[in-house]
PDB file of C-alpha atoms and ligand atoms in Angstrom:
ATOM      1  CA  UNK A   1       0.000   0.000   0.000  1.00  0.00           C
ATOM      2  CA  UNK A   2       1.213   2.993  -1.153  1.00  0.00           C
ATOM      3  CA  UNK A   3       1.867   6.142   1.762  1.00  0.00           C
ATOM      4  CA  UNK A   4      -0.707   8.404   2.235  1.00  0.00           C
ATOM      5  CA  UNK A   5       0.434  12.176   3.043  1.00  0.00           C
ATOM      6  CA  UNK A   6      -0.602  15.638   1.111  1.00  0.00           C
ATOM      7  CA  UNK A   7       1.996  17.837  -0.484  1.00  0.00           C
ATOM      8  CA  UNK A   8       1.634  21.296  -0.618  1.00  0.00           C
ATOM      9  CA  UNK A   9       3.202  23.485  -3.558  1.00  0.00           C
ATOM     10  CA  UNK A  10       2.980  26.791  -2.314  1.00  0.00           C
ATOM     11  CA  UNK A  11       2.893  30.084  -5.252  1.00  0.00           C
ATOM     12  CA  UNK A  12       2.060  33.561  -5.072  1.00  0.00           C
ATOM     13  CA  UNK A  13      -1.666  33.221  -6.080  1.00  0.00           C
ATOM     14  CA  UNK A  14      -2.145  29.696  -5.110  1.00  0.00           C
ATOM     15  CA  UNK A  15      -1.059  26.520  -3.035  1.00  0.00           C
ATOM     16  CA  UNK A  16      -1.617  23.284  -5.031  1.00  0.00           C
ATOM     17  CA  UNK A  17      -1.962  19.912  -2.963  1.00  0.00           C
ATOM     18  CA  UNK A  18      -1.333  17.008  -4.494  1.00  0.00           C
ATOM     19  CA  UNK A  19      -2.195  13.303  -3.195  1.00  0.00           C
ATOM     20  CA  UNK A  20       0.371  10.882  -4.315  1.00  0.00           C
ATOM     21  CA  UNK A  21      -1.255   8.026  -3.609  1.00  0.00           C
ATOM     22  CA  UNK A  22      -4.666   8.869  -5.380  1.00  0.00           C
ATOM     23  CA  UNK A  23      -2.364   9.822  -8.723  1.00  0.00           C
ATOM     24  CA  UNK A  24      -3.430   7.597 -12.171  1.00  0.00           C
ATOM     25  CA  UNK A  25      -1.036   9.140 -13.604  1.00  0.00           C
ATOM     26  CA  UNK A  26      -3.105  10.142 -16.425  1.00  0.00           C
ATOM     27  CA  UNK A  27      -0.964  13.033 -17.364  1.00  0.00           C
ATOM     28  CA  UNK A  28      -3.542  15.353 -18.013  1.00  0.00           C
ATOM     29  CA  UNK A  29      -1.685  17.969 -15.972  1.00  0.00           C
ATOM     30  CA  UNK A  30       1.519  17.833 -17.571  1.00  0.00           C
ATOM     31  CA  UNK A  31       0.320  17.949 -20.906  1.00  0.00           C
ATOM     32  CA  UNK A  32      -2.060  20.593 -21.068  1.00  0.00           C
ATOM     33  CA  UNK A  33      -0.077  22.489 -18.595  1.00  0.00           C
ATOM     34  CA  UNK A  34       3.399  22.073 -18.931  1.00  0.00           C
ATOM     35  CA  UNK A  35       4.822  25.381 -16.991  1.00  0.00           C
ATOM     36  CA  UNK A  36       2.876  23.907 -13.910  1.00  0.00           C
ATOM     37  CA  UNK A  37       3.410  20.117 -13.859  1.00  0.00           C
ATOM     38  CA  UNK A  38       7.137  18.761 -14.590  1.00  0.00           C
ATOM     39  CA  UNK A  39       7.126  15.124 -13.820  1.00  0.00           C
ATOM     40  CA  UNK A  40      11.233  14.839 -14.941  1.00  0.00           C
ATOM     41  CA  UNK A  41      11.804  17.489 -11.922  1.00  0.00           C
ATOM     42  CA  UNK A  42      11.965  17.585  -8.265  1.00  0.00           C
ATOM     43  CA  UNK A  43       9.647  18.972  -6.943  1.00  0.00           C
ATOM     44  CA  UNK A  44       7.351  18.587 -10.058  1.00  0.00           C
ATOM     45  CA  UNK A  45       5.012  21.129  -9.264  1.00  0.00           C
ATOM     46  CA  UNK A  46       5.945  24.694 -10.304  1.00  0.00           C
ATOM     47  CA  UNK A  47       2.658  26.850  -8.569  1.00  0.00           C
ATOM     48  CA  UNK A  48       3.796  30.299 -10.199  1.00  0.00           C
ATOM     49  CA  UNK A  49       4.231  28.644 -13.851  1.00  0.00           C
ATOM     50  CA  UNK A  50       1.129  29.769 -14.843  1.00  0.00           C
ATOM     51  CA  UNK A  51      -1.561  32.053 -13.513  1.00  0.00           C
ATOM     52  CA  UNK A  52      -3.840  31.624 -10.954  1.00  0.00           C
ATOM     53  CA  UNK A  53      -7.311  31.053 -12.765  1.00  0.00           C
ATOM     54  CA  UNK A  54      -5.558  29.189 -15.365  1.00  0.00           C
ATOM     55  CA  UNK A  55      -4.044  26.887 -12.521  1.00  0.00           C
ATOM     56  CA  UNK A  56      -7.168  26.414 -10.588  1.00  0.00           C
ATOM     57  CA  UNK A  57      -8.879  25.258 -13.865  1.00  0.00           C
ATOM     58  CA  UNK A  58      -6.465  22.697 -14.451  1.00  0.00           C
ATOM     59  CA  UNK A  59      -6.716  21.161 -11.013  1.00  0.00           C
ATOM     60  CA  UNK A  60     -10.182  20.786 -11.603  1.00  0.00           C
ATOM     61  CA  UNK A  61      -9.673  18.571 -14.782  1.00  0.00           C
ATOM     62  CA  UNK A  62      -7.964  16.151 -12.548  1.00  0.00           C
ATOM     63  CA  UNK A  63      -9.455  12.852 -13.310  1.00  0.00           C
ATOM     64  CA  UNK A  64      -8.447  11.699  -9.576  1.00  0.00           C
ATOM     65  CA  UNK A  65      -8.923  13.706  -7.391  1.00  0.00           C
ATOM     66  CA  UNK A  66      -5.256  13.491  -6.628  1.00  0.00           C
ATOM     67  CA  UNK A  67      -4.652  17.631  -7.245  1.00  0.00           C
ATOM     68  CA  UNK A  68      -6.996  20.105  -4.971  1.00  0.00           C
ATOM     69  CA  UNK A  69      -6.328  23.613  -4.220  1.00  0.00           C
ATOM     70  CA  UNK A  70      -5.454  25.479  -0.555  1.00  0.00           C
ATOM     71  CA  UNK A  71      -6.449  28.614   0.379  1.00  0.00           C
ATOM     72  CA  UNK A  72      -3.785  30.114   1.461  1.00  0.00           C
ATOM     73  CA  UNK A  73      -4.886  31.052   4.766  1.00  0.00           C
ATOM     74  CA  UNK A  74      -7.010  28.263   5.855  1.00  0.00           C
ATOM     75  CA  UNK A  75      -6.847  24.395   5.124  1.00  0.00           C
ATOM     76  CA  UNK A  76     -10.096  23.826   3.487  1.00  0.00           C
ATOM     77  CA  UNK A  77      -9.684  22.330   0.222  1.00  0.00           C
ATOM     78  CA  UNK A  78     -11.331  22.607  -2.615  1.00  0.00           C
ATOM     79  CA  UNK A  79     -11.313  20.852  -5.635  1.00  0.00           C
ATOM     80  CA  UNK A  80     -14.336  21.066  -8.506  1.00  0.00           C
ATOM     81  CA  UNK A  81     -17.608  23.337  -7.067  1.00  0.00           C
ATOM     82  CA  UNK A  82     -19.915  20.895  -6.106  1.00  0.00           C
ATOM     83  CA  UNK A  83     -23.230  21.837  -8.065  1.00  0.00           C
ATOM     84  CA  UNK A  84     -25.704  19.479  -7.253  1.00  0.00           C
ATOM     85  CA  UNK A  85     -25.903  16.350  -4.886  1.00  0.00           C
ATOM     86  CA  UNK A  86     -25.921  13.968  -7.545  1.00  0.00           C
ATOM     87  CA  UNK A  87     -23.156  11.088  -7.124  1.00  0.00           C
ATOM     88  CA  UNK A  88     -21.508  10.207 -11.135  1.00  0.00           C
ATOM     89  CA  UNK A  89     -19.287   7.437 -11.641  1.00  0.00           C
ATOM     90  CA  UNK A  90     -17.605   7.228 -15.065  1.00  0.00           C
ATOM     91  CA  UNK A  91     -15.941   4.293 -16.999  1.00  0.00           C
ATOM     92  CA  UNK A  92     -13.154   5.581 -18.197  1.00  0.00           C
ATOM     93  CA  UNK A  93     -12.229   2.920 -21.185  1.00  0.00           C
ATOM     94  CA  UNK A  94      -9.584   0.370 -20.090  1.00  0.00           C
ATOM     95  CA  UNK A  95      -9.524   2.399 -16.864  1.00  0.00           C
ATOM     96  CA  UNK A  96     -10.230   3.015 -13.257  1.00  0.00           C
ATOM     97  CA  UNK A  97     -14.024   3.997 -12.331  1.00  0.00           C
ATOM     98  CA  UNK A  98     -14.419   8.169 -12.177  1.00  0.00           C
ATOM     99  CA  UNK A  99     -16.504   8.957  -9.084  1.00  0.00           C
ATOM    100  CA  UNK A 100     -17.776  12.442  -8.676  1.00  0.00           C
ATOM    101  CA  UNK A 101     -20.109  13.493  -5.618  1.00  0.00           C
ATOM    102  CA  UNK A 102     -19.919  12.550  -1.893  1.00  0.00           C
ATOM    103  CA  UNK A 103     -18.992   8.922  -1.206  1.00  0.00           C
ATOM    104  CA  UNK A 104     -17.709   6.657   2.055  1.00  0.00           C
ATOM    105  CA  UNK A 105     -15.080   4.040   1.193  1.00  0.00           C
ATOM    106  CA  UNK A 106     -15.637   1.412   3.926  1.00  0.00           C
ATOM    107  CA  UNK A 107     -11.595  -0.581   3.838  1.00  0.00           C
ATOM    108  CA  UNK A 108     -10.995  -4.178   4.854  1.00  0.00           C
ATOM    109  CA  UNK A 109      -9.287  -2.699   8.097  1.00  0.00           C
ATOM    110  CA  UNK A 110     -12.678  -1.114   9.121  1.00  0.00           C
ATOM    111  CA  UNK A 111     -11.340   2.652   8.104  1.00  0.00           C
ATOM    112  CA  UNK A 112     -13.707   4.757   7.240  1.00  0.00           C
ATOM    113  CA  UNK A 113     -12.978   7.654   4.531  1.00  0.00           C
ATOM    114  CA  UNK A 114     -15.506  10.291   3.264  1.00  0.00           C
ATOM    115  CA  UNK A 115     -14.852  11.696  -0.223  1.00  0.00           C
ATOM    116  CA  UNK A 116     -16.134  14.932  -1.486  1.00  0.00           C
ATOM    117  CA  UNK A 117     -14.589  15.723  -4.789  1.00  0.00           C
ATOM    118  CA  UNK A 118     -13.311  12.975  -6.804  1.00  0.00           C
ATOM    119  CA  UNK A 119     -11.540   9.567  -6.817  1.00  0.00           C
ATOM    120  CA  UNK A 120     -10.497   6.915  -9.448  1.00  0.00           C
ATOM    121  CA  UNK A 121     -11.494   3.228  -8.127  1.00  0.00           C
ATOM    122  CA  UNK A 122      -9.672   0.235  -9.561  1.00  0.00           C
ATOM    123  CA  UNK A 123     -11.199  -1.892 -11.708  1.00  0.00           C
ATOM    124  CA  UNK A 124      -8.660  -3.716 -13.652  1.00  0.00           C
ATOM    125  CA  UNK A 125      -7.751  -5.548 -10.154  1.00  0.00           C
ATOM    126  CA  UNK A 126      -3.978  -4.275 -10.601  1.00  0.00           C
ATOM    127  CA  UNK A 127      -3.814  -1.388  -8.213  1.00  0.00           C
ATOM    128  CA  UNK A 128      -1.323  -1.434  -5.284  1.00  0.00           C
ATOM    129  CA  UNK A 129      -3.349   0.885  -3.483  1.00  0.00           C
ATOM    130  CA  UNK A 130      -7.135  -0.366  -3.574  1.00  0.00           C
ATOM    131  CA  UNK A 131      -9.614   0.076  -3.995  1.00  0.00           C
ATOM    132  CA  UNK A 132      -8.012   3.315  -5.659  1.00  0.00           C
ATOM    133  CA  UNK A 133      -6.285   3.402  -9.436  1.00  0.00           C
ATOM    134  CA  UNK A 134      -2.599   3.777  -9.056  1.00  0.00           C
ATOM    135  CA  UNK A 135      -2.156   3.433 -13.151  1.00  0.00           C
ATOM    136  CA  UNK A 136      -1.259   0.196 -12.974  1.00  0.00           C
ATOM    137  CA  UNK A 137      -3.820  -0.473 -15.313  1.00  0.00           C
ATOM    138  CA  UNK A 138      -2.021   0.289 -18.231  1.00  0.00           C
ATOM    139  CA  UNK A 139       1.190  -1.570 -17.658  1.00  0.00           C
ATOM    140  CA  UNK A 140      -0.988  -4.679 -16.472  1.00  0.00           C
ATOM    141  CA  UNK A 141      -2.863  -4.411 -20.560  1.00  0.00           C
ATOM    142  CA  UNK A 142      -6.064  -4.495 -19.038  1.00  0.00           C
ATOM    143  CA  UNK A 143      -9.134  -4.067 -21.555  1.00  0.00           C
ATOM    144  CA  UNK A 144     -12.727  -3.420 -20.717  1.00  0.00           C
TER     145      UNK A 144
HETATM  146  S1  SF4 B 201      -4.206  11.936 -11.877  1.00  0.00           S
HETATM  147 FE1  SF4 B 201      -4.206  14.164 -11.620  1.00  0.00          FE
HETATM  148  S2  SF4 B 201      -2.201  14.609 -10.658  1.00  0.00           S
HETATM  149 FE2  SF4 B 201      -2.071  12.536 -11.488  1.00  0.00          FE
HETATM  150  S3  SF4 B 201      -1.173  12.833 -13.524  1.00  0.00           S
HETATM  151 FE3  SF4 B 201      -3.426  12.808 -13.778  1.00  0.00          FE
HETATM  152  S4  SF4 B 201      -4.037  14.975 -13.700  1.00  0.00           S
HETATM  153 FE4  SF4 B 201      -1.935  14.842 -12.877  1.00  0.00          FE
HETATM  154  S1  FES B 202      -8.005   0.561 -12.912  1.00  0.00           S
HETATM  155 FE1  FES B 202      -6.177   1.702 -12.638  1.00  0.00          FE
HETATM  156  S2  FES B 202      -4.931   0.374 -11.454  1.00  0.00           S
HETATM  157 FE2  FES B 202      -6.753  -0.770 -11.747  1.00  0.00          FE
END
C-alpha cells in the first residue's frame, strides 16, 4: 500500500496539494499544462508557472482527485464546485471507475474515509493501493 500524506506546492496566487497516492497518472496535468506540472523534476510542481485562474482550472480537470487547491490562509480544500448532490461514476475505457459526488469508502481494516470531490477506483484488479487506481492499469494491458 502505497503512503498516504498531502503535499503542498505553495505560489504567489495559489497553493496546489497534491495526493500521491490517489495519482493515475493520467498526465492530463503535464500535458495541457506544462509550466505547472514537470514530472522529470523535483519537486514537479511549479505553482507560479502559470496564472492563478488558469491553474485552478487545471486542477479541476484532474481525473483523480489526486490535485486540490489550498487557500492560502485556511486548510479547506477545494477541488471542482460541487453543483448538485448527484453522485456520477464514469468508466473511463480500459480504466479506473471516475466517481464524482460525496462517497464513504468502507476498507478491509474497518477505516472509514468520506470523499467529497473525486476519486479513481480500480477496476482492472492491478492497483497497489485499492480500492483506488494507481495506473497500474495500463502496464498490467487491461481491456474493458
Ligand atoms: S491523476 Fe491528476 S495529478 Fe495525477 S497525472 Fe493525472 S491529472 Fe496529474
Ligand atoms: S483501474 Fe487503474 S490500477 Fe486498476
Amino acid at each position: 500500500m502505497s503512503i498516504e500524506r498531502t503535499i503542498r506546492y505553495t505560489g504567489e496566487e495559489v497553493t496546489i496539494l497534491w495526493k500521491q497516492h490517489l495519482c493515475t497518472h493520467s498526465k492530463k496535468c503535464w500535458q495541457n499544462l506544462p509550466a505547472v506540472f514537470k514530472p522529470g523534476e523535483r519537486p514537479w510542481i511549479h505553482p507560479d508557472g502559470a496564472d492563478g485562474p488558469r491553474i485552478i482550472d487545471q486542477v479541476c480537470q484532474c481525473p483523480s482527485g489526486a490535485l486540490s487547491i489550498a487557500e492560502p490562509t485556511t486548510t479547506s480544500e477545494t477541488n471542482e464546485p460541487m453543483n448538485d448532490e448527484t453522485t456520477t461514476i464514469e468508466l473511463a475505457p480500459n480504466g479506473p471507475l471516475l466517481v464524482k459526488g460525496t462517497i464513504q469508502v468502507k476498507h478491509a481494516d474497518g477505516r472509514v474515509e468520506v470523499k467529497e470531490t473525486k476519486c479513481a477506483l480500480c477496476r482492472c484488479g492491478a492497483s497497489g493501493n485499492k480500492p483506488y487506481c494507481d495506473g497500474s492499469h495500463r502496464s498490467s494491458g487491461f481491456q474493458g
